[in-house]
Short mmCIF file of C-alpha atoms and ligand atoms in Angstrom, two decimals:
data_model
loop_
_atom_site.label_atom_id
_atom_site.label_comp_id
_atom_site.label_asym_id
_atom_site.label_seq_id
_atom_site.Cartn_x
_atom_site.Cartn_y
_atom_site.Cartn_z
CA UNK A 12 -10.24 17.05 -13.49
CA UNK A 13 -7.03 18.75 -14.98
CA UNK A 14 -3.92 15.39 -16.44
CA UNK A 15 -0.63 16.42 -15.97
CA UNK A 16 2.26 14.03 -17.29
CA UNK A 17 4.89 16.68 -16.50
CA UNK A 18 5.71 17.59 -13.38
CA UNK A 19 6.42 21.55 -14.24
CA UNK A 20 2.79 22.08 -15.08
CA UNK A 21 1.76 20.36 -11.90
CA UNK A 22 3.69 22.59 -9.64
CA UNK A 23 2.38 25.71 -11.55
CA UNK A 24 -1.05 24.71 -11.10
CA UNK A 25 -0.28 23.85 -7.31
CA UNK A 26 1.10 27.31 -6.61
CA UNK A 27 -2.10 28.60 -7.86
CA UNK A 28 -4.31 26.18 -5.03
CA UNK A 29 -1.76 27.23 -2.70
CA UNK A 30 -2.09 31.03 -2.82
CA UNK A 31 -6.04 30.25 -2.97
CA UNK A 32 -5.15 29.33 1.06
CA UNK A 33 -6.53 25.80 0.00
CA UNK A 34 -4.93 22.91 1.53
CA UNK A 35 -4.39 19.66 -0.84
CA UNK A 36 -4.15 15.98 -0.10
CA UNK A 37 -2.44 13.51 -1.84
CA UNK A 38 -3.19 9.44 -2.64
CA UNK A 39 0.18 7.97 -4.50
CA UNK A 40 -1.24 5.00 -6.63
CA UNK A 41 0.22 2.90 -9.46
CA UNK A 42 -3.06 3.02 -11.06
CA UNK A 43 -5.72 -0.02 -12.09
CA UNK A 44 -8.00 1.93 -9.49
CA UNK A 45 -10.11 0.26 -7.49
CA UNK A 46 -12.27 0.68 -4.56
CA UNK A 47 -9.58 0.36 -1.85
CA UNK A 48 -8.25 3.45 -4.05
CA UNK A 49 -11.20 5.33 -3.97
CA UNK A 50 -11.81 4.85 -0.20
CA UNK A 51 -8.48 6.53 -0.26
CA UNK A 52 -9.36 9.61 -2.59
CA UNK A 53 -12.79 10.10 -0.54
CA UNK A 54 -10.76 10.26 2.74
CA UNK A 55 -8.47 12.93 0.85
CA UNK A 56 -11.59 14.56 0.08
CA UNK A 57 -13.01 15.05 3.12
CA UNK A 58 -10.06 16.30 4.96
CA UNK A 59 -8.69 18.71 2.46
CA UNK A 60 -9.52 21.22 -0.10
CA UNK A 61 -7.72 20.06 -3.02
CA UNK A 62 -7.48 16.22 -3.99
CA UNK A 63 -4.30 15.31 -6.66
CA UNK A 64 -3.59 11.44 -7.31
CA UNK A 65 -0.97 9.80 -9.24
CA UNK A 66 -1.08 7.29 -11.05
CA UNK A 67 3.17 5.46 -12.01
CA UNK A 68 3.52 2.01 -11.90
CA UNK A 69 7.25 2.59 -10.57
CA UNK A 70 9.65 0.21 -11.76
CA UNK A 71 12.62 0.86 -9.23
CA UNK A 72 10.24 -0.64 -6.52
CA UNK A 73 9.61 -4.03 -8.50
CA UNK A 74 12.33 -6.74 -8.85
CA UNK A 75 13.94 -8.64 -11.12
CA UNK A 76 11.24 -11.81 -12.86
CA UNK A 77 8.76 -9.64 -10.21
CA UNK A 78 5.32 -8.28 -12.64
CA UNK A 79 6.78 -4.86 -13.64
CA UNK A 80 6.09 -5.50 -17.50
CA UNK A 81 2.49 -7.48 -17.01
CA UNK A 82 1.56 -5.06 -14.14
CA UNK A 83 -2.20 -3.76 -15.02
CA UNK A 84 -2.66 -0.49 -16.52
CA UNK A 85 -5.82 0.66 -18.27
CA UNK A 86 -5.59 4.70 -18.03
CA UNK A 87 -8.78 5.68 -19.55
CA UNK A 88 -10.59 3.57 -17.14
CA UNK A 89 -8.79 5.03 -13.82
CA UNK A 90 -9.47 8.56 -15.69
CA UNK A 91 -12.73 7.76 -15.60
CA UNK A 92 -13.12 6.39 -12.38
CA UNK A 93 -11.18 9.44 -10.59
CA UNK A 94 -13.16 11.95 -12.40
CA UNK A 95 -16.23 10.58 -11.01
CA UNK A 96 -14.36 10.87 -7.85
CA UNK A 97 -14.19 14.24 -8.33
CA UNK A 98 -10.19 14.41 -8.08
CA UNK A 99 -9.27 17.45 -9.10
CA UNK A 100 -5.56 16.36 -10.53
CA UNK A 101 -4.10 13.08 -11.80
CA UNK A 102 -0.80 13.32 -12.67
CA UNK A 103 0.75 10.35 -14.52
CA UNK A 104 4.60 10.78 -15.54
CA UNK A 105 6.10 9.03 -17.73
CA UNK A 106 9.31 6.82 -16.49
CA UNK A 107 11.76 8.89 -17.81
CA UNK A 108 9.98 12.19 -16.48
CA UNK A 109 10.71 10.78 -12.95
CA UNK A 110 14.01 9.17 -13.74
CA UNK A 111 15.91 10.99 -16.22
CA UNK A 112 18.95 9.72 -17.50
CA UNK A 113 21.83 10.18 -15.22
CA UNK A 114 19.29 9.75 -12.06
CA UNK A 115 21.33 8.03 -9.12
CA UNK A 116 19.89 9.84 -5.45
CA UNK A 117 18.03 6.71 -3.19
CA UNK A 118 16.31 6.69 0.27
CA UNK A 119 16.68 4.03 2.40
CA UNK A 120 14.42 3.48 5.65
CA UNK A 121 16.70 -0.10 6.38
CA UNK A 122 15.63 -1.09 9.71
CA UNK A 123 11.52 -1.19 8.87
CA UNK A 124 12.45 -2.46 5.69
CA UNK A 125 14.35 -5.37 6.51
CA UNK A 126 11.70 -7.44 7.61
CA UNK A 127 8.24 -9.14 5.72
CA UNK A 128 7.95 -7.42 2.50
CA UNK A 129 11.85 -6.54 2.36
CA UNK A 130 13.01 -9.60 3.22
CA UNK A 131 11.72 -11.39 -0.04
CA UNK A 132 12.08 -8.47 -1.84
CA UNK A 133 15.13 -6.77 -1.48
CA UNK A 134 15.40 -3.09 -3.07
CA UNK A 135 11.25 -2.93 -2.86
CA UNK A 136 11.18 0.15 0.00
CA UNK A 137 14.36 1.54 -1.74
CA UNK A 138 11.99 2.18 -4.80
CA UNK A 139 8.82 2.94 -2.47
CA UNK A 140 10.86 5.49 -0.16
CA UNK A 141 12.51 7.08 -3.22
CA UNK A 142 9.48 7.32 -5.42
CA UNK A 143 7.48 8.57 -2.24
CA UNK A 144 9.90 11.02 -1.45
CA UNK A 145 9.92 12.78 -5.09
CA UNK A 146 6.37 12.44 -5.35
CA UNK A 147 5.93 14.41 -1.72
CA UNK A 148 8.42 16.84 -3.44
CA UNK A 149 6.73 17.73 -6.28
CA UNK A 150 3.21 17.73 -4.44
CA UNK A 151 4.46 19.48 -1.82
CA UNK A 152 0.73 17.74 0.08
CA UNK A 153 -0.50 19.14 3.37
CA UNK A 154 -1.73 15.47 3.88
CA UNK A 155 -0.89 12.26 1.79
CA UNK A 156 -2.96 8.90 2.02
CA UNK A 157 -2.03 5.56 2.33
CA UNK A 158 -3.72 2.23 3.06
CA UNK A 159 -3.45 -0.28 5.68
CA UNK A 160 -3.19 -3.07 2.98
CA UNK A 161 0.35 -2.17 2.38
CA UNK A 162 0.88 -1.27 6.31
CA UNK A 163 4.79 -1.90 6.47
CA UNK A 164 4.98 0.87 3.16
CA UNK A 165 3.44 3.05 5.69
CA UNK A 166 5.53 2.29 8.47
CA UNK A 167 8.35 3.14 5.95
CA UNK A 168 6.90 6.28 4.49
CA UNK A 169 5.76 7.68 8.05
CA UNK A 170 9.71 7.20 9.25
CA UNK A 171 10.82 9.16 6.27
CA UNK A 172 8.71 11.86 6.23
CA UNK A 173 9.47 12.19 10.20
CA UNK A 174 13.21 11.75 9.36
CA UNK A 175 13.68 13.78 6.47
CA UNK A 176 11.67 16.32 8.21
CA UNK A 177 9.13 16.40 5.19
CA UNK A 178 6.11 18.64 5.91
CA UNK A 179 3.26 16.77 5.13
CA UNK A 180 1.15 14.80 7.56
CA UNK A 181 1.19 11.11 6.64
CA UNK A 182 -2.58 9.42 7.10
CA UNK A 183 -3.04 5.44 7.30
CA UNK A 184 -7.01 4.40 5.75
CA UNK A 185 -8.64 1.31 6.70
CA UNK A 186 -8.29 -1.83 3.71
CA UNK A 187 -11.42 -2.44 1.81
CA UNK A 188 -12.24 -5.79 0.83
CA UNK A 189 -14.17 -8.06 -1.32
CA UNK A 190 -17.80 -9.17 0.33
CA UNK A 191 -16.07 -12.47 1.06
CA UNK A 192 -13.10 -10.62 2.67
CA UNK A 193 -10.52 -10.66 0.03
CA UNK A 194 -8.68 -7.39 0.34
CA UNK A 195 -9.48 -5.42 -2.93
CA UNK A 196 -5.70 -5.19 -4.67
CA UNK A 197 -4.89 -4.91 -9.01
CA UNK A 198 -3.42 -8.20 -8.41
CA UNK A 199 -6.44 -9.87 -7.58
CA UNK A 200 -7.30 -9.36 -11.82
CA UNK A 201 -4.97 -11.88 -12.30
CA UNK A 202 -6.49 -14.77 -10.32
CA UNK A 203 -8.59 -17.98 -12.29
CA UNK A 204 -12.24 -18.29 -10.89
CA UNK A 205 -10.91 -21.02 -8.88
CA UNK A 206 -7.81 -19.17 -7.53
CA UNK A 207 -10.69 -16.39 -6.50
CA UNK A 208 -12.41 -18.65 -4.19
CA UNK A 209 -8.95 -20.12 -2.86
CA UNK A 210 -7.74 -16.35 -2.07
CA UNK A 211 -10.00 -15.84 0.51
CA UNK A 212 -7.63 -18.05 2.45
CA UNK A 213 -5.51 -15.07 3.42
CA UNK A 214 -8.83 -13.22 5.35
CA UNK A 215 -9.78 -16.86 6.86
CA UNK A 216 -6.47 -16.80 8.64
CA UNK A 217 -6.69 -13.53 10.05
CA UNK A 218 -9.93 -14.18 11.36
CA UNK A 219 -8.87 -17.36 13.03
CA UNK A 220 -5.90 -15.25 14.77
CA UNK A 221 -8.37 -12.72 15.94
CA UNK A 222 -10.30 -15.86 17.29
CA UNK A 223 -7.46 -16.95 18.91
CA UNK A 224 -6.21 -14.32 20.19
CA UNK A 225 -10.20 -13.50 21.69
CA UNK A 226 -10.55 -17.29 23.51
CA UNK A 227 -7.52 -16.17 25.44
CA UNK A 228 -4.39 -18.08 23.26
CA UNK A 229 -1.45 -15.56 24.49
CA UNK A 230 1.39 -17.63 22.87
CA UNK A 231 1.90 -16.06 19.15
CA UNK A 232 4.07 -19.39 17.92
CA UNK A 233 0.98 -20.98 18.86
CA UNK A 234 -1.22 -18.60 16.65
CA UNK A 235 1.13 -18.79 13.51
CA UNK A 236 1.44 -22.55 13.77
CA UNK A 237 -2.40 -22.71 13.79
CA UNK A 238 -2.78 -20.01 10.60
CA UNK A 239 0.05 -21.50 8.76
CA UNK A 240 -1.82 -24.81 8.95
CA UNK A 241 -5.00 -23.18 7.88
CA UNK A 242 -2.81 -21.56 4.85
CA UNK A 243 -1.31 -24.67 3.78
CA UNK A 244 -4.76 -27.01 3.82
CA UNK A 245 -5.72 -25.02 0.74
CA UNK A 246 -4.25 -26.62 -2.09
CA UNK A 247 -3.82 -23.42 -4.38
CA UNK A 248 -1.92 -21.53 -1.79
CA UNK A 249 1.80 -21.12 -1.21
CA UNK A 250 2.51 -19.89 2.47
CA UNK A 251 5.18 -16.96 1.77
CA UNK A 252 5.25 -15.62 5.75
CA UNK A 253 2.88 -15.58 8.49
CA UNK A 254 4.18 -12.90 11.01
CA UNK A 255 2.82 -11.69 14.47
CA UNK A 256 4.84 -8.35 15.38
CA UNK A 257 4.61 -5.23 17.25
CA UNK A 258 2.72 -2.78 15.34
CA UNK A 259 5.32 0.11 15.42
CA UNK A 260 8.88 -2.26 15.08
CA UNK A 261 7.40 -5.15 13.08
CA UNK A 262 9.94 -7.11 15.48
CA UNK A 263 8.56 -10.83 16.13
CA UNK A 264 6.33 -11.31 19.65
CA UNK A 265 6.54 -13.64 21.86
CA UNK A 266 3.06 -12.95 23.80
CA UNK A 267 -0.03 -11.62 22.34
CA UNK A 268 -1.19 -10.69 26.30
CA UNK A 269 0.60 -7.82 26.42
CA UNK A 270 -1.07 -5.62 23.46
CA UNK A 271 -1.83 -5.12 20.05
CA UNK A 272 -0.47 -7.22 17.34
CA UNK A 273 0.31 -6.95 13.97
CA UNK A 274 -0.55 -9.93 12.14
CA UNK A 275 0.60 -10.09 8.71
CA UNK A 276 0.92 -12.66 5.43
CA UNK A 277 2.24 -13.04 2.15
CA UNK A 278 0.61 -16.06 0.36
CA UNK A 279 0.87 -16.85 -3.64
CA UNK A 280 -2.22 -18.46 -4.77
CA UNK A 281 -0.95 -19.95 -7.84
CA UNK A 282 1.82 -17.20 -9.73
CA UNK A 283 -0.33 -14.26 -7.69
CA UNK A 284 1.39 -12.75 -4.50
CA UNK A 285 -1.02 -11.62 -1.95
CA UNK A 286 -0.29 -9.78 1.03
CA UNK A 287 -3.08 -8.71 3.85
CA UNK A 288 -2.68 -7.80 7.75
CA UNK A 289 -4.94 -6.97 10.70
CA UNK A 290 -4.34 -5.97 14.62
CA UNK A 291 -5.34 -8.39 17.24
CA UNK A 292 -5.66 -8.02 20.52
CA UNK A 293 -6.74 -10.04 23.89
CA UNK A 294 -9.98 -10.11 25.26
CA UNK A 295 -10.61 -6.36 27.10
CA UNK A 296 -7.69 -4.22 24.67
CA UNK A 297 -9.28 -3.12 21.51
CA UNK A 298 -7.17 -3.52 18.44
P1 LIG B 18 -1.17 0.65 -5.18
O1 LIG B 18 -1.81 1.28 -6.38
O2 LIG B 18 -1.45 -0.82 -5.03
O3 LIG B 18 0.30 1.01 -5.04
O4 LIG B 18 -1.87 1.31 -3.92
C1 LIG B 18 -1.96 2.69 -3.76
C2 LIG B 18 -2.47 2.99 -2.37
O5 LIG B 18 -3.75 2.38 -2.20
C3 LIG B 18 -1.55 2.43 -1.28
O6 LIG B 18 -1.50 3.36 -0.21
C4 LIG B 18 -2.28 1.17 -0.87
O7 LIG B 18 -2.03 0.78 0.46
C5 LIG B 18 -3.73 1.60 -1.03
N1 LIG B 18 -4.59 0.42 -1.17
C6 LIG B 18 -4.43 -0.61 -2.04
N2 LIG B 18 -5.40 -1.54 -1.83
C7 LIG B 18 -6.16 -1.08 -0.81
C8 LIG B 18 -7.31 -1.59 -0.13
N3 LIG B 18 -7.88 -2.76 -0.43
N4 LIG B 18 -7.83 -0.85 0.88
C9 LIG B 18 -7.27 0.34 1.22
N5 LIG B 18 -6.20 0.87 0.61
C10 LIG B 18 -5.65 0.17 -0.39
#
């Protein structure tokens, strides 16, 4: 696996896969790897030729008293861990390589970013959308990976690519989770035993909306009432949002009968911020 912390090196090396005719994928990461990452570097893998990951835990996308300074990094471990993945470059700048001093150019995808995520934190898809954009830039990717954890950040980055008529093709993988359901994140690390078992709240609720919405309950007020209820019998957890929405707007619904749904939460269990999200749909549509 070749490390690049500059990104002049990197683009030398990917003019050299590019006149090999190879095609290369691309998984954006802020590192402390995990499966849900590797599911994402083994898609990459099997879809095109060349496999680069980054690793930048980006500070323009985290907010003020947000973990920016106690995020988890351990870089010899995700070295490790994408070598054995076979990744064949990691690139991992250094803030001031992707922000020099002067740096002032943003992109803004307002509408999708106004709601869930962006609403609590404002100037988060700024950061995500700019970061994104330079990455894609430098990478130049015929494909680049994202995961269905963080669905609104693909929402966002699929708009921007379309409107900023970027190249690459923008592909959404599946979430991976925890036996018990918890959806694998770097976050979860900071959790107590106890706040472990109480985070499986967040994949309880989603199951009893998919229940729900299965025994025929069409009225999505009804289905958040029920789930924040459910959220807010477990002592450790604080109920951020719990949002039903149309999968391609993430604009509130009013009736589940209609299609698939987009249900998704932010809960803190204790000082941790979790967000997960699944599709529903009524008996006889297949979410
Ligand atoms: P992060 O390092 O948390 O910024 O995540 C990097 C990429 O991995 C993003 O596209 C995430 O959506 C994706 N990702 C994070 N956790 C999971 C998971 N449990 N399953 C699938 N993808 C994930």
């Amino acid at each position: 696996m070749r490390t690049f912390q500059q990104i002049l090196p990197l683009r030398t090396y990917l003019r050299g896969v590019r006149e090999e005719g190879k095609t290369v994928g691309f998984v954006p990461t802020m590192g402390a790897l995990h499966e849900g990452h590797l599911a994402l570097f083994r898609r990459a893998r099997t879809e095109c030729d060349v496999v680069v990951v980054s690793i930048f835990v980006n500070p323009t996308q985290f907010g003020p008293g947000e973990d920016f300074h106690t995020y988890p990094r351990d870089l010899n471990r995700d070295l490790q861990l994408a070598s054995n993945e076979e990744v064949d470059a990691l690139f991992h700048p250094s803030v001031e390589e992707m922000y020099p001093a002067g740096f002032q150019t943003w992109v803004e995808v307002p509408e999708l970013a106004a709601t869930l995520e962006g609403s609590l934190r404002p100037g988060h898809f700024r950061g995500v959308a700019t970061v994104v954009t330079k990455l894609l830039n430098i990478v130049q990717p015929d494909v680049a990976f994202f995961g269905q954890k963080d669905y609104q950040q693909f929402l966002v980055i699929d708009r921007m690519v379309r409107d900023l008529n970027l190249t690459c093709r923008i592909a959404v993988v599946p979430t991976v989770r925890e036996a018990d359901g918890l959806a694998m994140s770097s976050r979860n690390v900071y959790l107590s035993p106890e706040e472990r078992r109480a985070a499986t709240v967040l994949f309880r609720a989603l199951r009893r909306a998919e229940e729900l919405v299965q025994s025929g309950v069409a009225r999505a007020d009804e289905v958040a009432r029920q789930l924040e209820a459910l959220i807010d019998a477990e002592p450790l957890a604080t109920r951020e949002y719990v949002a039903l929405v149309h999968p391609e707007t993430l604009q509130p619904v009013h009736s589940l009968a209609t299609g698939v749904t987009l249900v998704a939460l932010a809960v803190r269990i204790g000082r941790t911020r979790l967000i997960d999200n699944a599709f529903i749909a009524p008996p006889g549509a297949t979410a």
